[in-house]
CSV table of C-alpha atoms and ligand atoms in Angstrom, one decimal:
chain,number,residue,atom,x,y,z
A,1,MET,CA,95.9,86.0,91.9
A,2,SER,CA,98.9,86.7,93.5
A,3,LEU,CA,101.5,89.0,95.5
A,4,GLU,CA,105.1,88.8,95.8
A,5,LEU,CA,106.6,90.5,98.0
A,6,SER,CA,110.5,88.7,98.6
A,7,LYS,CA,112.1,90.1,95.7
A,8,PRO,CA,112.3,93.6,94.2
A,9,ARG,CA,109.4,93.2,91.3
A,10,SER,CA,107.5,96.4,89.7
A,11,SER,CA,105.1,94.8,89.6
A,12,ALA,CA,102.1,92.3,91.2
A,13,ARG,CA,103.0,88.7,90.2
A,14,GLN,CA,98.8,87.6,89.6
A,15,ARG,CA,97.7,83.4,89.0
A,16,LEU,CA,94.8,81.5,88.4
A,17,SER,CA,94.5,78.5,90.5
A,18,SER,CA,92.6,76.2,92.3
A,19,THR,CA,96.2,74.6,93.6
A,20,ARG,CA,96.6,78.1,95.8
A,21,VAL,CA,100.7,77.8,96.1
A,22,SER,CA,102.8,79.8,98.5
A,23,SER,CA,103.1,84.1,98.4
A,24,THR,CA,100.1,84.3,96.1
A,25,THR,CA,97.1,86.2,95.9
A,26,THR,CA,94.5,84.3,94.0
A,27,LEU,CA,91.2,85.3,92.3
A,28,SER,CA,90.1,81.8,90.8
A,29,THR,CA,88.0,82.3,88.5
A,30,SER,CA,86.8,78.6,87.5
A,31,SER,CA,83.8,79.4,86.2
A,32,LYS,CA,82.2,78.8,82.3
A,33,THR,CA,80.4,80.8,82.1
A,34,PRO,CA,79.7,85.0,84.7
A,35,PRO,CA,77.5,84.7,87.4
A,36,SER,CA,74.4,87.1,86.1
A,37,ARG,CA,71.6,87.4,88.1
A,38,ALA,CA,70.4,86.5,91.8
A,39,SER,CA,68.9,83.1,92.2
A,40,SER,CA,65.4,82.6,91.6
A,41,SER,CA,65.0,81.6,87.7
A,42,LYS,CA,61.2,83.9,87.8
A,43,VAL,CA,61.5,86.0,84.8
A,44,THR,CA,60.1,89.6,85.0
A,45,LEU,CA,59.9,93.2,83.0
A,46,ASN,CA,60.5,96.2,85.2
A,47,THR,CA,60.1,99.4,83.8
A,48,GLU,CA,60.3,100.7,87.7
A,49,THR,CA,63.3,103.2,88.1
A,50,THR,CA,64.5,103.5,84.3
A,51,GLY,CA,61.2,103.4,82.1
A,52,SER,CA,63.2,100.3,79.5
A,53,PRO,CA,62.6,97.1,80.0
A,54,PHE,CA,65.3,95.7,81.5
A,55,ILE,CA,64.8,92.1,82.1
A,56,SER,CA,64.0,91.7,86.6
A,57,SER,CA,65.1,88.1,87.4
A,58,GLY,CA,64.9,87.8,90.8
A,59,TYR,CA,64.7,90.0,94.6
A,60,TRP,CA,66.7,93.4,93.5
A,61,THR,CA,66.5,95.0,90.7
A,62,ARG,CA,68.6,97.8,89.4
A,63,ARG,CA,66.4,100.6,91.5
A,64,ARG,CA,67.2,98.0,95.6
A,65,LEU,CA,70.9,97.0,94.9
A,66,GLN,CA,71.7,100.9,92.9
A,67,VAL,CA,69.6,101.9,96.7
A,68,GLN,CA,71.9,100.1,98.5
A,69,TRP,CA,75.6,101.2,97.0
A,70,ASP,CA,74.4,104.4,97.2
A,71,LYS,CA,74.3,104.4,101.0
A,72,ALA,CA,76.8,102.9,101.7
A,73,THR,CA,79.3,104.7,100.2
A,74,ARG,CA,77.0,107.5,101.2
A,75,GLU,CA,78.2,105.9,104.5
A,76,ALA,CA,82.3,105.3,103.8
A,77,GLY,CA,82.6,109.3,102.0
A,78,SER,CA,83.0,107.6,98.9
A,79,ALA,CA,82.9,108.6,95.6
A,80,SER,CA,79.9,106.7,93.9
A,81,VAL,CA,79.7,103.1,92.0
A,82,MET,CA,76.8,103.1,89.2
A,83,ILE,CA,74.7,100.2,87.9
A,84,VAL,CA,75.1,100.8,83.8
A,85,ASN,CA,73.9,98.2,81.1
A,86,GLU,CA,74.2,100.2,78.2
A,87,VAL,CA,74.4,96.3,76.2
A,88,ASP,CA,70.9,94.3,76.8
A,89,GLY,CA,68.2,93.8,78.6
A,90,GLU,CA,70.2,93.2,82.3
A,91,GLU,CA,68.8,94.7,84.7
A,92,VAL,CA,71.3,94.2,87.7
A,93,PRO,CA,74.6,92.3,88.3
A,94,GLY,CA,75.1,89.4,89.7
A,95,VAL,CA,74.8,88.6,93.0
A,96,PRO,CA,73.5,86.5,95.2
A,97,GLU,CA,69.5,87.9,97.1
A,98,ASP,CA,72.1,88.5,100.0
A,99,PHE,CA,74.2,90.1,99.1
A,100,ARG,CA,75.0,93.1,100.5
A,101,TYR,CA,77.6,96.5,99.9
A,102,LEU,CA,80.9,96.9,101.8
A,103,GLU,CA,82.5,100.3,100.2
A,104,TYR,CA,85.3,99.1,102.3
A,105,GLY,CA,87.6,97.4,104.1
A,106,TYR,CA,86.9,93.1,105.1
A,107,ASP,CA,83.6,91.7,107.5
A,108,TRP,CA,86.4,90.5,110.0
A,109,GLY,CA,84.3,87.9,111.2
A,110,ARG,CA,86.7,86.0,114.2
A,111,HIS,CA,89.8,87.4,113.3
A,112,ALA,CA,89.6,91.3,114.4
A,113,PRO,CA,93.3,92.1,113.9
A,114,ASP,CA,94.3,93.7,117.8
A,115,PRO,CA,95.6,96.7,116.6
A,116,ASN,CA,97.5,97.0,119.8
A,117,PHE,CA,100.2,95.4,118.2
A,118,LEU,CA,100.4,98.2,116.0
A,119,ILE,CA,103.7,99.4,115.1
A,120,GLY,CA,103.6,104.1,115.0
A,121,CYS,CA,106.0,106.1,113.9
A,122,ASP,CA,106.5,108.9,116.3
A,123,CYS,CA,106.4,111.2,113.5
A,124,VAL,CA,104.7,115.4,114.6
A,125,GLY,CA,102.4,116.6,112.2
A,126,ASN,CA,102.7,115.4,108.2
A,127,CYS,CA,104.8,112.2,108.6
A,128,GLY,CA,108.3,112.9,105.9
A,129,SER,CA,107.9,116.5,105.8
A,130,ALA,CA,111.2,119.0,107.2
A,131,ASP,CA,109.7,119.2,110.4
A,132,SER,CA,107.9,116.1,111.7
A,133,GLY,CA,111.4,114.2,112.7
A,134,GLY,CA,112.1,111.8,109.7
A,135,CYS,CA,111.6,109.7,111.9
A,136,CYS,CA,109.4,107.5,109.2
A,137,ILE,CA,112.6,107.7,107.3
A,138,LYS,CA,114.1,104.3,108.3
A,139,HIS,CA,114.0,100.8,108.0
A,140,ILE,CA,112.3,98.4,109.2
A,141,ASP,CA,114.9,94.5,110.0
A,142,SER,CA,116.9,96.4,107.2
A,143,ASP,CA,114.5,95.1,104.8
A,144,PRO,CA,114.0,97.7,102.0
A,145,SER,CA,110.8,96.8,101.7
A,146,GLU,CA,109.6,98.3,104.7
A,147,LEU,CA,111.0,101.6,104.4
A,148,TRP,CA,107.8,102.7,105.5
A,149,GLY,CA,106.1,105.9,104.0
A,150,PHE,CA,107.2,107.8,100.6
A,151,TRP,CA,105.9,105.1,98.3
A,152,TYR,CA,103.3,107.4,97.2
A,153,ASP,CA,103.8,111.5,95.5
A,154,LYS,CA,102.8,114.4,97.8
A,155,GLN,CA,100.0,114.3,95.0
A,156,GLY,CA,99.2,110.7,96.8
A,157,LEU,CA,100.3,108.5,93.9
A,158,PHE,CA,102.2,105.1,94.1
A,159,ARG,CA,105.2,105.6,92.0
A,160,LEU,CA,105.3,103.2,89.9
A,161,GLY,CA,108.9,101.1,89.1
A,162,THR,CA,109.4,101.1,92.8
A,163,THR,CA,110.3,98.4,94.8
A,164,HIS,CA,108.0,98.6,97.7
A,165,MET,CA,105.6,95.9,97.6
A,166,LEU,CA,104.4,96.3,100.5
A,167,LEU,CA,102.0,100.2,101.4
A,168,ARG,CA,102.8,100.1,104.8
A,169,GLU,CA,100.4,103.3,105.6
A,170,CYS,CA,100.8,104.9,108.9
A,171,ASN,CA,98.2,103.9,111.9
A,172,VAL,CA,96.4,104.8,114.5
A,173,ASN,CA,98.8,104.2,116.9
A,174,CYS,CA,101.3,106.6,114.6
A,175,SER,CA,102.1,110.2,115.9
A,176,CYS,CA,101.8,112.4,112.9
A,177,ASP,CA,98.3,113.2,111.9
A,178,GLU,CA,95.7,112.5,108.9
A,179,THR,CA,97.5,114.7,106.7
A,180,CYS,CA,100.2,112.7,106.3
A,181,ARG,CA,101.6,111.7,103.6
A,182,THR,CA,101.4,107.3,103.8
A,183,ARG,CA,97.7,107.2,104.6
A,184,VAL,CA,96.3,107.0,101.0
A,185,ALA,CA,95.2,103.4,100.7
A,186,GLN,CA,93.2,104.3,103.9
A,187,LYS,CA,91.0,107.5,102.2
A,188,PRO,CA,88.1,107.0,100.8
A,189,ARG,CA,87.4,105.9,97.6
A,190,LYS,CA,87.9,109.1,95.7
A,191,ILE,CA,87.2,107.6,91.9
A,192,PRO,CA,83.7,107.7,90.4
A,193,LEU,CA,82.7,104.8,89.8
A,194,GLN,CA,80.8,103.0,86.9
A,195,VAL,CA,79.3,99.0,87.5
A,196,PHE,CA,78.5,98.1,83.8
A,197,LYS,CA,77.7,95.0,81.3
A,198,THR,CA,80.6,94.3,79.2
A,199,SER,CA,80.0,93.3,75.5
A,200,HIS,CA,81.9,89.8,76.5
A,201,CYS,CA,83.3,89.1,80.0
A,202,GLY,CA,79.6,89.9,82.0
A,203,TRP,CA,79.5,93.5,84.2
A,204,GLY,CA,82.9,94.8,84.6
A,205,VAL,CA,84.5,98.9,86.0
A,206,ARG,CA,85.1,101.2,84.7
A,207,PRO,CA,86.0,104.6,86.6
A,208,ALA,CA,83.8,107.6,85.7
A,209,VAL,CA,87.0,110.2,85.2
A,210,ARG,CA,89.8,110.2,83.8
A,211,VAL,CA,92.5,108.2,86.1
A,212,LEU,CA,95.9,109.3,87.0
A,213,LYS,CA,99.0,106.6,86.6
A,214,GLY,CA,99.4,105.8,89.7
A,215,THR,CA,96.4,106.0,91.4
A,216,LEU,CA,95.3,103.6,93.7
A,217,ILE,CA,92.1,102.6,93.3
A,218,GLY,CA,90.2,101.8,96.4
A,219,LEU,CA,90.6,98.1,98.3
A,220,TYR,CA,88.8,94.6,97.6
A,221,SER,CA,86.2,94.3,100.5
A,222,GLY,CA,84.3,91.1,101.7
A,223,VAL,CA,83.9,88.6,104.6
A,224,LEU,CA,87.5,87.6,106.0
A,225,LEU,CA,87.9,83.8,105.9
A,226,LYS,CA,91.0,81.1,106.9
A,227,ARG,CA,92.0,79.3,104.1
A,228,TRP,CA,90.7,76.0,105.0
A,229,GLU,CA,87.4,77.0,104.7
A,230,ALA,CA,87.9,79.2,101.7
A,231,ASP,CA,89.0,75.9,99.8
A,232,GLY,CA,85.7,74.6,100.8
A,233,ILE,CA,84.0,76.7,98.5
A,234,GLN,CA,82.4,75.3,95.1
A,235,GLY,CA,80.5,77.2,93.0
A,236,GLU,CA,80.0,80.2,91.3
A,237,ARG,CA,81.1,82.1,95.1
A,238,LYS,CA,84.7,80.7,93.7
A,239,ASN,CA,85.2,83.4,90.8
A,240,TYR,CA,84.8,85.8,94.0
A,241,ILE,CA,87.8,85.0,96.9
A,242,PHE,CA,90.8,86.4,96.5
A,243,ASP,CA,93.7,84.6,98.9
A,244,LEU,CA,96.1,87.0,100.9
A,245,ASP,CA,98.4,84.0,100.5
A,246,HIS,CA,101.5,87.5,100.4
A,247,ASN,CA,103.9,87.6,102.9
A,248,LYS,CA,107.2,89.2,103.3
A,249,PHE,CA,109.5,86.3,102.9
A,250,GLY,CA,107.4,85.0,99.9
A,251,GLU,CA,106.9,82.1,102.1
A,252,GLU,CA,102.7,81.6,103.3
A,253,GLY,CA,104.0,79.4,106.4
A,254,PRO,CA,100.9,77.1,107.4
A,255,ILE,CA,97.6,76.9,106.5
A,256,GLN,CA,96.0,77.8,110.0
A,257,ASN,CA,97.8,81.5,109.5
A,258,GLN,CA,96.3,81.5,105.7
A,259,TYR,CA,93.3,83.8,104.6
A,260,SER,CA,91.3,84.5,102.0
A,261,VAL,CA,88.9,87.4,100.9
A,262,ASP,CA,85.4,86.2,100.1
A,263,GLY,CA,83.4,88.1,98.2
A,264,TYR,CA,80.4,86.9,97.3
A,265,THR,CA,77.7,88.5,99.5
A,266,LYS,CA,79.4,91.4,101.3
A,267,GLY,CA,81.6,92.7,99.4
A,268,ASN,CA,81.9,96.0,96.6
A,269,TRP,CA,83.0,97.0,93.2
A,270,GLY,CA,85.9,94.9,93.3
A,271,ARG,CA,83.9,92.4,92.5
A,272,PHE,CA,83.3,92.9,88.9
A,273,ILE,CA,87.2,93.8,88.5
A,274,ASN,CA,87.5,91.7,85.3
A,275,HIS,CA,91.2,90.5,83.7
A,276,SER,CA,93.5,91.6,80.8
A,277,CYS,CA,96.3,90.4,79.7
A,278,ASP,CA,97.2,93.8,79.0
A,279,PRO,CA,95.8,95.1,82.2
A,280,ASN,CA,95.4,99.0,83.8
A,281,MET,CA,96.0,98.4,86.7
A,282,GLN,CA,98.1,95.8,89.6
A,283,VAL,CA,96.8,94.9,93.0
A,284,LEU,CA,99.0,95.3,96.0
A,285,PRO,CA,98.4,94.7,99.1
A,286,ALA,CA,98.5,97.2,102.1
A,287,MET,CA,98.6,97.6,105.8
A,288,PHE,CA,97.4,99.7,108.4
A,289,ASP,CA,95.0,98.4,110.5
A,290,ALA,CA,96.4,94.7,111.0
A,291,PRO,CA,99.6,94.1,112.6
A,292,GLU,CA,99.9,90.8,111.2
A,293,ILE,CA,100.9,91.1,106.6
A,294,GLU,CA,98.4,87.6,106.2
A,295,LYS,CA,94.9,90.5,107.0
A,296,SER,CA,95.9,93.2,104.6
A,297,TYR,CA,94.3,94.7,101.7
A,298,LEU,CA,93.8,94.1,98.6
A,299,VAL,CA,94.5,97.7,96.8
A,300,PHE,CA,93.8,98.0,93.3
A,301,VAL,CA,97.1,100.6,91.2
A,302,ALA,CA,95.6,102.0,87.8
A,303,THR,CA,99.9,101.3,86.3
A,304,LYS,CA,98.6,103.6,83.5
A,305,ASP,CA,97.0,107.2,83.1
A,306,ILE,CA,93.1,105.6,82.4
A,307,ARG,CA,91.0,107.5,80.2
A,308,GLU,CA,86.9,108.4,82.1
A,309,GLY,CA,84.1,105.1,80.6
A,310,VAL,CA,87.6,102.5,79.7
A,311,GLU,CA,87.7,99.4,81.9
A,312,LEU,CA,89.5,98.9,84.3
A,313,THR,CA,90.9,95.5,84.8
A,314,ILE,CA,93.6,92.7,86.2
A,315,ASP,CA,96.0,90.4,84.7
A,316,TYR,CA,94.4,87.5,87.3
A,317,HIS,CA,97.8,85.3,85.8
A,318,PRO,CA,100.8,87.9,85.8
A,319,ASN,CA,103.6,85.4,86.7
A,320,LEU,CA,102.4,84.3,82.7
A,321,GLY,CA,104.9,86.3,82.3
A,322,ALA,CA,103.6,88.9,78.9
A,323,PRO,CA,102.5,87.4,76.0
A,324,THR,CA,104.0,87.6,72.6
A,325,ARG,CA,102.2,87.5,69.4
A,326,GLY,CA,103.4,83.9,68.4
A,327,LYS,CA,101.0,82.9,71.4
A,328,GLY,CA,98.6,85.0,71.7
A,329,LYS,CA,95.1,85.1,70.2
A,330,GLY,CA,96.4,83.8,66.3
A,331,LYS,CA,97.8,80.3,67.6
A,332,ARG,CA,95.9,79.8,70.8
A,333,LYS,CA,92.0,79.1,71.2
A,334,ARG,CA,89.8,81.5,72.3
A,335,ARG,CA,86.8,78.9,72.1
A,336,GLY,CA,85.1,76.8,75.5
A,337,SER,CA,84.5,77.8,78.9
A,338,ASP,CA,88.6,79.2,79.3
A,339,ALA,CA,88.6,82.0,76.6
A,340,CYS,CA,90.1,85.1,77.3
A,341,MET,CA,87.8,87.1,76.0
A,342,CYS,CA,89.6,90.4,76.8
A,343,SER,CA,90.2,92.8,74.1
A,344,ALA,CA,93.8,93.4,74.3
A,345,LYS,CA,97.1,93.1,70.8
A,346,LEU,CA,98.1,89.5,72.2
A,347,CYS,CA,96.1,88.5,74.0
A,348,ARG,CA,96.7,85.6,75.6
A,349,GLY,CA,93.7,83.8,74.0
A,350,ILE,CA,93.6,81.1,77.4
A,351,ARG,CA,92.0,83.3,80.4
A,352,PRO,CA,93.8,82.1,83.2
B,401,SAM,C1,84.9,88.1,89.9
B,401,SAM,S1,83.9,88.1,87.8
B,401,SAM,C2,84.7,88.9,87.8
B,401,SAM,C3,83.3,90.1,87.4
B,401,SAM,C4,81.6,88.5,86.2
B,401,SAM,N1,82.3,90.0,84.7
B,401,SAM,C5,80.3,89.1,86.5
B,401,SAM,O1,79.6,89.5,85.4
B,401,SAM,O2,80.1,89.1,88.1
B,401,SAM,C6,85.6,86.8,87.4
B,401,SAM,C7,84.6,86.1,86.3
B,401,SAM,O3,84.2,86.6,85.1
B,401,SAM,C8,84.3,85.8,83.7
B,401,SAM,N2,85.5,87.4,83.0
B,401,SAM,C9,86.6,87.7,83.6
B,401,SAM,N3,87.8,87.8,82.8
B,401,SAM,C10,86.8,87.2,81.6
B,401,SAM,C11,88.1,86.8,80.4
B,401,SAM,N4,89.1,88.6,80.2
B,401,SAM,N5,86.9,86.6,79.7
B,401,SAM,C12,86.1,86.4,80.2
B,401,SAM,N6,85.4,86.2,81.3
B,401,SAM,C13,86.3,86.5,82.1
B,401,SAM,C14,84.8,84.8,83.8
B,401,SAM,O4,83.7,83.4,83.9
B,401,SAM,C15,84.9,85.4,85.6
B,401,SAM,O5,84.6,83.5,86.3
């Protein structure tokens, strides 16, 4: 999946590739089948939580995993994430035995940012209000893509179609207060979600309430790794790695300065987002607690009004262009390990 900030675009360019290119954020989807549950092959019937005969495998039971997620979301002050399966007997989504739910942000490890280098604003109160001083309405480095703030409307919805491809929010060094209109991605997630078993794409994510176009649904979380470390990861874990390879000029710079997010053993609901050729979300980078763009967050933004219960999806490879009927499911193969199983009318047929 990729994001390009150098050109004014209204949607993120996303791609799947094991060969990374500059200015991209990649979510690898190379495994043959949706990862199933934890590592142990022992299969037992579990009736612990619901009384129904869900198939349990390995360490995780539905109840154990749900308790962990409930605790983490509560502690983060976020809305709930429920595990739901109305399709078959698989009790839990595929997570490794040492999985830890991380609702918000990154496990920075050795790469913790230094907030002292964050540039703050001098606004008073709520940036953009008549008496704030208006310092946030300014160009930084004469670059319109860095126009500070105001890509959100008064309801905190992202103004889709603006040229801003970087959500630079106010931060700890700003003089404004918590009511500031630019602080949206950094706030706890408000939309309650379900991680649910889909009919064809393993587990996916859906909202438990209606979601308005422009809503920032939340952030992708995980362990921050140097890109060269992430490049060495193989197997199932590779499916949960996002490369943070966007930057202001669309150039990546040396690999030593590039990062990826590994959502495999630590992560949130974002690791279960499936691909669709006609998605209802896009991914944008957001900065607010790290001065380096290479360490920005990945934010899922609704690009349509989404009804309760409709699966949330992104295009893993939007730079392939819009699918057309001629190149869609009618003509391309939909079998095999790389078959796209999204139900879009204009499905490309092949999963990127
Ligand atoms: C990041 S994971 C998404 C969560 C995954 N469905 C699960 O159960 O854990 C990416 C994997 O989901 C599956 N997947 C996602 N979108 C798909 C699609 N449109 N068609 C088929 N499989 C898909 C593929 O197995 C892919 O490697």
